[in-house]
PDB file of C-alpha atoms in Angstrom:
ATOM      1  CA  UNK A   1      64.548  20.961 290.399  1.00  0.00           C
ATOM      2  CA  UNK A   2      64.109  22.909 287.103  1.00  0.00           C
ATOM      3  CA  UNK A   3      64.836  21.412 283.805  1.00  0.00           C
ATOM      4  CA  UNK A   4      67.863  23.604 283.328  1.00  0.00           C
ATOM      5  CA  UNK A   5      69.435  22.728 286.672  1.00  0.00           C
ATOM      6  CA  UNK A   6      68.787  18.996 285.966  1.00  0.00           C
ATOM      7  CA  UNK A   7      70.581  19.442 282.640  1.00  0.00           C
ATOM      8  CA  UNK A   8      73.412  21.248 284.219  1.00  0.00           C
ATOM      9  CA  UNK A   9      73.682  18.563 286.987  1.00  0.00           C
ATOM     10  CA  UNK A  10      73.895  15.904 284.315  1.00  0.00           C
ATOM     11  CA  UNK A  11      76.582  17.805 282.404  1.00  0.00           C
ATOM     12  CA  UNK A  12      78.683  18.435 285.579  1.00  0.00           C
ATOM     13  CA  UNK A  13      78.855  14.620 285.937  1.00  0.00           C
ATOM     14  CA  UNK A  14      80.978  14.496 282.745  1.00  0.00           C
ATOM     15  CA  UNK A  15      79.941  11.056 281.606  1.00  0.00           C
ATOM     16  CA  UNK A  16      78.902  10.093 278.026  1.00  0.00           C
ATOM     17  CA  UNK A  17      75.418  11.382 278.727  1.00  0.00           C
ATOM     18  CA  UNK A  18      76.945  14.798 279.469  1.00  0.00           C
ATOM     19  CA  UNK A  19      78.724  14.780 276.133  1.00  0.00           C
ATOM     20  CA  UNK A  20      75.558  13.844 274.337  1.00  0.00           C
ATOM     21  CA  UNK A  21      73.587  16.513 276.123  1.00  0.00           C
ATOM     22  CA  UNK A  22      76.123  19.261 275.239  1.00  0.00           C
ATOM     23  CA  UNK A  23      75.939  18.105 271.632  1.00  0.00           C
ATOM     24  CA  UNK A  24      72.231  18.147 271.667  1.00  0.00           C
ATOM     25  CA  UNK A  25      71.909  21.482 273.436  1.00  0.00           C
ATOM     26  CA  UNK A  26      74.686  23.523 271.869  1.00  0.00           C
ATOM     27  CA  UNK A  27      76.124  21.873 268.686  1.00  0.00           C
ATOM     28  CA  UNK A  28      74.073  23.517 266.062  1.00  0.00           C
ATOM     29  CA  UNK A  29      74.173  27.072 267.558  1.00  0.00           C
ATOM     30  CA  UNK A  30      78.012  26.812 267.957  1.00  0.00           C
ATOM     31  CA  UNK A  31      78.524  25.547 264.362  1.00  0.00           C
ATOM     32  CA  UNK A  32      76.414  28.512 263.117  1.00  0.00           C
ATOM     33  CA  UNK A  33      78.604  30.925 265.212  1.00  0.00           C
ATOM     34  CA  UNK A  34      81.868  29.223 263.990  1.00  0.00           C
ATOM     35  CA  UNK A  35      80.538  29.319 260.384  1.00  0.00           C
ATOM     36  CA  UNK A  36      80.144  33.124 260.638  1.00  0.00           C
ATOM     37  CA  UNK A  37      83.821  33.395 261.685  1.00  0.00           C
ATOM     38  CA  UNK A  38      85.397  30.763 259.393  1.00  0.00           C
ATOM     39  CA  UNK A  39      83.060  30.748 256.264  1.00  0.00           C
ATOM     40  CA  UNK A  40      83.540  26.942 255.940  1.00  0.00           C
ATOM     41  CA  UNK A  41      81.114  24.456 257.366  1.00  0.00           C
ATOM     42  CA  UNK A  42      83.687  21.549 257.521  1.00  0.00           C
ATOM     43  CA  UNK A  43      86.122  23.883 259.432  1.00  0.00           C
ATOM     44  CA  UNK A  44      83.341  25.071 261.676  1.00  0.00           C
ATOM     45  CA  UNK A  45      82.200  21.585 262.513  1.00  0.00           C
ATOM     46  CA  UNK A  46      85.818  20.545 263.253  1.00  0.00           C
ATOM     47  CA  UNK A  47      86.238  23.512 265.623  1.00  0.00           C
ATOM     48  CA  UNK A  48      83.016  22.824 267.467  1.00  0.00           C
ATOM     49  CA  UNK A  49      83.768  19.120 267.874  1.00  0.00           C
ATOM     50  CA  UNK A  50      87.284  19.929 269.189  1.00  0.00           C
ATOM     51  CA  UNK A  51      85.867  22.502 271.731  1.00  0.00           C
ATOM     52  CA  UNK A  52      83.181  20.097 272.881  1.00  0.00           C
ATOM     53  CA  UNK A  53      85.524  17.230 273.223  1.00  0.00           C
ATOM     54  CA  UNK A  54      88.124  19.376 275.080  1.00  0.00           C
ATOM     55  CA  UNK A  55      85.417  20.742 277.398  1.00  0.00           C
ATOM     56  CA  UNK A  56      84.355  17.223 278.228  1.00  0.00           C
ATOM     57  CA  UNK A  57      87.878  16.168 278.766  1.00  0.00           C
ATOM     58  CA  UNK A  58      88.627  19.103 281.117  1.00  0.00           C
ATOM     59  CA  UNK A  59      85.446  18.355 283.186  1.00  0.00           C
ATOM     60  CA  UNK A  60      85.038  21.905 284.464  1.00  0.00           C
ATOM     61  CA  UNK A  61      82.136  22.567 286.769  1.00  0.00           C
ATOM     62  CA  UNK A  62      79.645  25.159 285.584  1.00  0.00           C
ATOM     63  CA  UNK A  63      77.239  26.867 288.037  1.00  0.00           C
ATOM     64  CA  UNK A  64      74.696  27.877 285.413  1.00  0.00           C
ATOM     65  CA  UNK A  65      73.763  27.143 281.874  1.00  0.00           C
ATOM     66  CA  UNK A  66      74.599  30.648 280.965  1.00  0.00           C
ATOM     67  CA  UNK A  67      78.140  30.095 282.258  1.00  0.00           C
ATOM     68  CA  UNK A  68      78.493  26.931 280.203  1.00  0.00           C
ATOM     69  CA  UNK A  69      77.151  28.566 277.135  1.00  0.00           C
ATOM     70  CA  UNK A  70      79.547  31.574 277.480  1.00  0.00           C
ATOM     71  CA  UNK A  71      82.450  29.188 277.999  1.00  0.00           C
ATOM     72  CA  UNK A  72      81.583  27.234 274.744  1.00  0.00           C
ATOM     73  CA  UNK A  73      81.054  30.303 272.651  1.00  0.00           C
ATOM     74  CA  UNK A  74      84.332  31.952 273.929  1.00  0.00           C
ATOM     75  CA  UNK A  75      86.182  28.590 273.324  1.00  0.00           C
ATOM     76  CA  UNK A  76      84.716  28.432 269.758  1.00  0.00           C
ATOM     77  CA  UNK A  77      85.568  32.068 269.066  1.00  0.00           C
ATOM     78  CA  UNK A  78      89.155  31.576 270.215  1.00  0.00           C
ATOM     79  CA  UNK A  79      89.657  28.331 268.477  1.00  0.00           C
ATOM     80  CA  UNK A  80      88.115  29.697 265.183  1.00  0.00           C
ATOM     81  CA  UNK A  81      90.420  32.807 265.398  1.00  0.00           C
ATOM     82  CA  UNK A  82      93.412  30.481 265.992  1.00  0.00           C
ATOM     83  CA  UNK A  83      92.392  28.335 263.004  1.00  0.00           C
ATOM     84  CA  UNK A  84      92.127  31.401 260.765  1.00  0.00           C
ATOM     85  CA  UNK A  85      95.584  32.443 261.795  1.00  0.00           C
ATOM     86  CA  UNK A  86      96.843  29.050 261.096  1.00  0.00           C
ATOM     87  CA  UNK A  87      95.186  29.004 257.768  1.00  0.00           C
ATOM     88  CA  UNK A  88      96.640  32.321 256.895  1.00  0.00           C
ATOM     89  CA  UNK A  89     100.118  31.096 257.712  1.00  0.00           C
ATOM     90  CA  UNK A  90      99.548  28.004 255.794  1.00  0.00           C
ATOM     91  CA  UNK A  91      98.390  29.864 252.769  1.00  0.00           C
ATOM     92  CA  UNK A  92     101.335  32.174 252.913  1.00  0.00           C
ATOM     93  CA  UNK A  93     103.744  29.129 253.157  1.00  0.00           C
ATOM     94  CA  UNK A  94     101.796  27.356 250.388  1.00  0.00           C
ATOM     95  CA  UNK A  95     102.083  30.524 248.151  1.00  0.00           C
ATOM     96  CA  UNK A  96     105.869  30.692 248.837  1.00  0.00           C
ATOM     97  CA  UNK A  97     106.182  26.981 247.986  1.00  0.00           C
ATOM     98  CA  UNK A  98     104.237  27.386 244.769  1.00  0.00           C
ATOM     99  CA  UNK A  99     106.456  30.414 243.749  1.00  0.00           C
ATOM    100  CA  UNK A 100     109.622  28.319 244.453  1.00  0.00           C
ATOM    101  CA  UNK A 101     108.171  25.455 242.418  1.00  0.00           C
ATOM    102  CA  UNK A 102     107.301  27.757 239.536  1.00  0.00           C
ATOM    103  CA  UNK A 103     110.844  29.090 239.641  1.00  0.00           C
ATOM    104  CA  UNK A 104     112.099  25.496 239.462  1.00  0.00           C
ATOM    105  CA  UNK A 105     109.866  24.773 236.450  1.00  0.00           C
ATOM    106  CA  UNK A 106     111.202  27.854 234.655  1.00  0.00           C
ATOM    107  CA  UNK A 107     114.729  26.596 234.872  1.00  0.00           C
ATOM    108  CA  UNK A 108     113.537  23.189 233.629  1.00  0.00           C
ATOM    109  CA  UNK A 109     115.552  21.419 230.965  1.00  0.00           C
ATOM    110  CA  UNK A 110     115.943  17.717 230.092  1.00  0.00           C
ATOM    111  CA  UNK A 111     117.969  16.984 233.105  1.00  0.00           C
ATOM    112  CA  UNK A 112     115.503  18.679 235.379  1.00  0.00           C
ATOM    113  CA  UNK A 113     112.627  16.856 233.696  1.00  0.00           C
ATOM    114  CA  UNK A 114     114.368  13.544 234.609  1.00  0.00           C
ATOM    115  CA  UNK A 115     114.936  14.789 238.060  1.00  0.00           C
ATOM    116  CA  UNK A 116     111.302  15.792 238.444  1.00  0.00           C
ATOM    117  CA  UNK A 117     110.179  12.342 237.298  1.00  0.00           C
ATOM    118  CA  UNK A 118     112.500  10.850 239.861  1.00  0.00           C
ATOM    119  CA  UNK A 119     110.877  13.058 242.573  1.00  0.00           C
ATOM    120  CA  UNK A 120     107.396  11.890 241.523  1.00  0.00           C
ATOM    121  CA  UNK A 121     108.609   8.287 241.677  1.00  0.00           C
ATOM    122  CA  UNK A 122     110.088   8.726 245.102  1.00  0.00           C
ATOM    123  CA  UNK A 123     106.839  10.229 246.348  1.00  0.00           C
ATOM    124  CA  UNK A 124     104.632   7.588 245.036  1.00  0.00           C
ATOM    125  CA  UNK A 125     107.002   4.867 246.143  1.00  0.00           C
ATOM    126  CA  UNK A 126     106.773   6.212 249.755  1.00  0.00           C
ATOM    127  CA  UNK A 127     102.958   6.385 249.463  1.00  0.00           C
ATOM    128  CA  UNK A 128     102.945   2.859 248.212  1.00  0.00           C
ATOM    129  CA  UNK A 129     104.876   1.791 251.477  1.00  0.00           C
ATOM    130  CA  UNK A 130     102.044   3.134 253.687  1.00  0.00           C
ATOM    131  CA  UNK A 131      99.379   0.805 255.284  1.00  0.00           C
ATOM    132  CA  UNK A 132      96.546   0.270 252.819  1.00  0.00           C
ATOM    133  CA  UNK A 133      93.915   2.553 254.441  1.00  0.00           C
ATOM    134  CA  UNK A 134      96.427   5.321 254.812  1.00  0.00           C
ATOM    135  CA  UNK A 135      97.562   4.931 251.156  1.00  0.00           C
ATOM    136  CA  UNK A 136      94.003   4.968 249.906  1.00  0.00           C
ATOM    137  CA  UNK A 137      93.341   8.201 251.868  1.00  0.00           C
ATOM    138  CA  UNK A 138      96.500   9.829 250.393  1.00  0.00           C
ATOM    139  CA  UNK A 139      95.684   8.777 246.909  1.00  0.00           C
ATOM    140  CA  UNK A 140      92.229  10.200 247.169  1.00  0.00           C
ATOM    141  CA  UNK A 141      93.544  13.473 248.650  1.00  0.00           C
ATOM    142  CA  UNK A 142      96.006  13.853 245.842  1.00  0.00           C
ATOM    143  CA  UNK A 143      93.085  13.441 243.396  1.00  0.00           C
ATOM    144  CA  UNK A 144      91.723  16.568 245.152  1.00  0.00           C
ATOM    145  CA  UNK A 145      89.091  15.002 247.322  1.00  0.00           C
ATOM    146  CA  UNK A 146      88.295  16.826 250.695  1.00  0.00           C
ATOM    147  CA  UNK A 147      88.365  14.981 253.987  1.00  0.00           C
ATOM    148  CA  UNK A 148      84.532  14.715 254.090  1.00  0.00           C
ATOM    149  CA  UNK A 149      84.440  13.158 250.595  1.00  0.00           C
ATOM    150  CA  UNK A 150      87.223  10.764 251.408  1.00  0.00           C
ATOM    151  CA  UNK A 151      85.277   9.648 254.652  1.00  0.00           C
ATOM    152  CA  UNK A 152      82.137   9.113 252.529  1.00  0.00           C
ATOM    153  CA  UNK A 153      84.006   7.183 249.843  1.00  0.00           C
ATOM    154  CA  UNK A 154      85.877   4.916 252.232  1.00  0.00           C
ATOM    155  CA  UNK A 155      82.902   4.732 254.621  1.00  0.00           C
ATOM    156  CA  UNK A 156      84.977   5.795 257.510  1.00  0.00           C
ATOM    157  CA  UNK A 157      84.793   8.651 260.087  1.00  0.00           C
ATOM    158  CA  UNK A 158      86.204  12.018 259.086  1.00  0.00           C
ATOM    159  CA  UNK A 159      88.514  12.009 262.076  1.00  0.00           C
ATOM    160  CA  UNK A 160      89.996   8.683 260.950  1.00  0.00           C
ATOM    161  CA  UNK A 161      90.788  10.430 257.592  1.00  0.00           C
ATOM    162  CA  UNK A 162      92.486  13.355 259.381  1.00  0.00           C
ATOM    163  CA  UNK A 163      94.487  11.081 261.839  1.00  0.00           C
ATOM    164  CA  UNK A 164      95.655   8.851 258.888  1.00  0.00           C
ATOM    165  CA  UNK A 165      96.679  12.013 256.790  1.00  0.00           C
ATOM    166  CA  UNK A 166      98.529  13.477 259.799  1.00  0.00           C
ATOM    167  CA  UNK A 167     100.422  10.264 260.590  1.00  0.00           C
ATOM    168  CA  UNK A 168     101.094   9.750 256.885  1.00  0.00           C
ATOM    169  CA  UNK A 169     102.558  13.234 256.464  1.00  0.00           C
ATOM    170  CA  UNK A 170     104.688  12.632 259.550  1.00  0.00           C
ATOM    171  CA  UNK A 171     105.972   9.402 258.088  1.00  0.00           C
ATOM    172  CA  UNK A 172     106.624  11.067 254.649  1.00  0.00           C
ATOM    173  CA  UNK A 173     108.526  13.938 256.309  1.00  0.00           C
ATOM    174  CA  UNK A 174     110.953  11.358 257.830  1.00  0.00           C
ATOM    175  CA  UNK A 175     111.590   9.479 254.503  1.00  0.00           C
ATOM    176  CA  UNK A 176     111.337  12.133 251.590  1.00  0.00           C
ATOM    177  CA  UNK A 177     113.789  14.662 250.402  1.00  0.00           C
ATOM    178  CA  UNK A 178     112.693  18.397 250.431  1.00  0.00           C
ATOM    179  CA  UNK A 179     111.770  18.371 246.746  1.00  0.00           C
ATOM    180  CA  UNK A 180     109.407  15.496 247.187  1.00  0.00           C
ATOM    181  CA  UNK A 181     107.826  17.132 250.265  1.00  0.00           C
ATOM    182  CA  UNK A 182     107.358  20.277 248.209  1.00  0.00           C
ATOM    183  CA  UNK A 183     105.569  18.336 245.565  1.00  0.00           C
ATOM    184  CA  UNK A 184     103.409  16.643 248.132  1.00  0.00           C
ATOM    185  CA  UNK A 185     102.424  19.929 249.604  1.00  0.00           C
ATOM    186  CA  UNK A 186     101.396  21.111 246.164  1.00  0.00           C
ATOM    187  CA  UNK A 187      99.351  17.912 245.447  1.00  0.00           C
ATOM    188  CA  UNK A 188      97.463  17.825 248.706  1.00  0.00           C
ATOM    189  CA  UNK A 189      94.471  20.127 248.952  1.00  0.00           C
TER     190      UNK A 189
END
């Protein structure tokens, strides 16, 4: 049995060793490929981690290392292109929200200034109601920290940061009015 077929046999068993082996054999190459498409290391690493985890969860059987490699590169390419589309839509949405917010500011008078203060108060009261770790993550994000920086500061996994942010945003969507949500989208990087 050749080394390549032994590796493939191990991978096709889809246990934790298979996951480690895929990371060891393909992670750096896939991140480099995703980096070329996305231009951002953190985004590239996220895409590759998602692809490898999804591949491991699907437990497809591969007949050759070339087939596995082709599958991984295609999955990374597709996920990267989807991420780029999502980022473009998000940027367009964020630009629209910024324009709307600027328009609100142009109309600002004393009454609106008090209202704006109330919106800030509502937002930060809602953040104060979050569980402590989620609150800490949100406050660091509002300070402009990226997910990776937050993970390092709080000494937690970057995926924990992302899941706390996602759950926190869902929670805030349920409780905040549209103006406070607009403000939150402008404050978060």
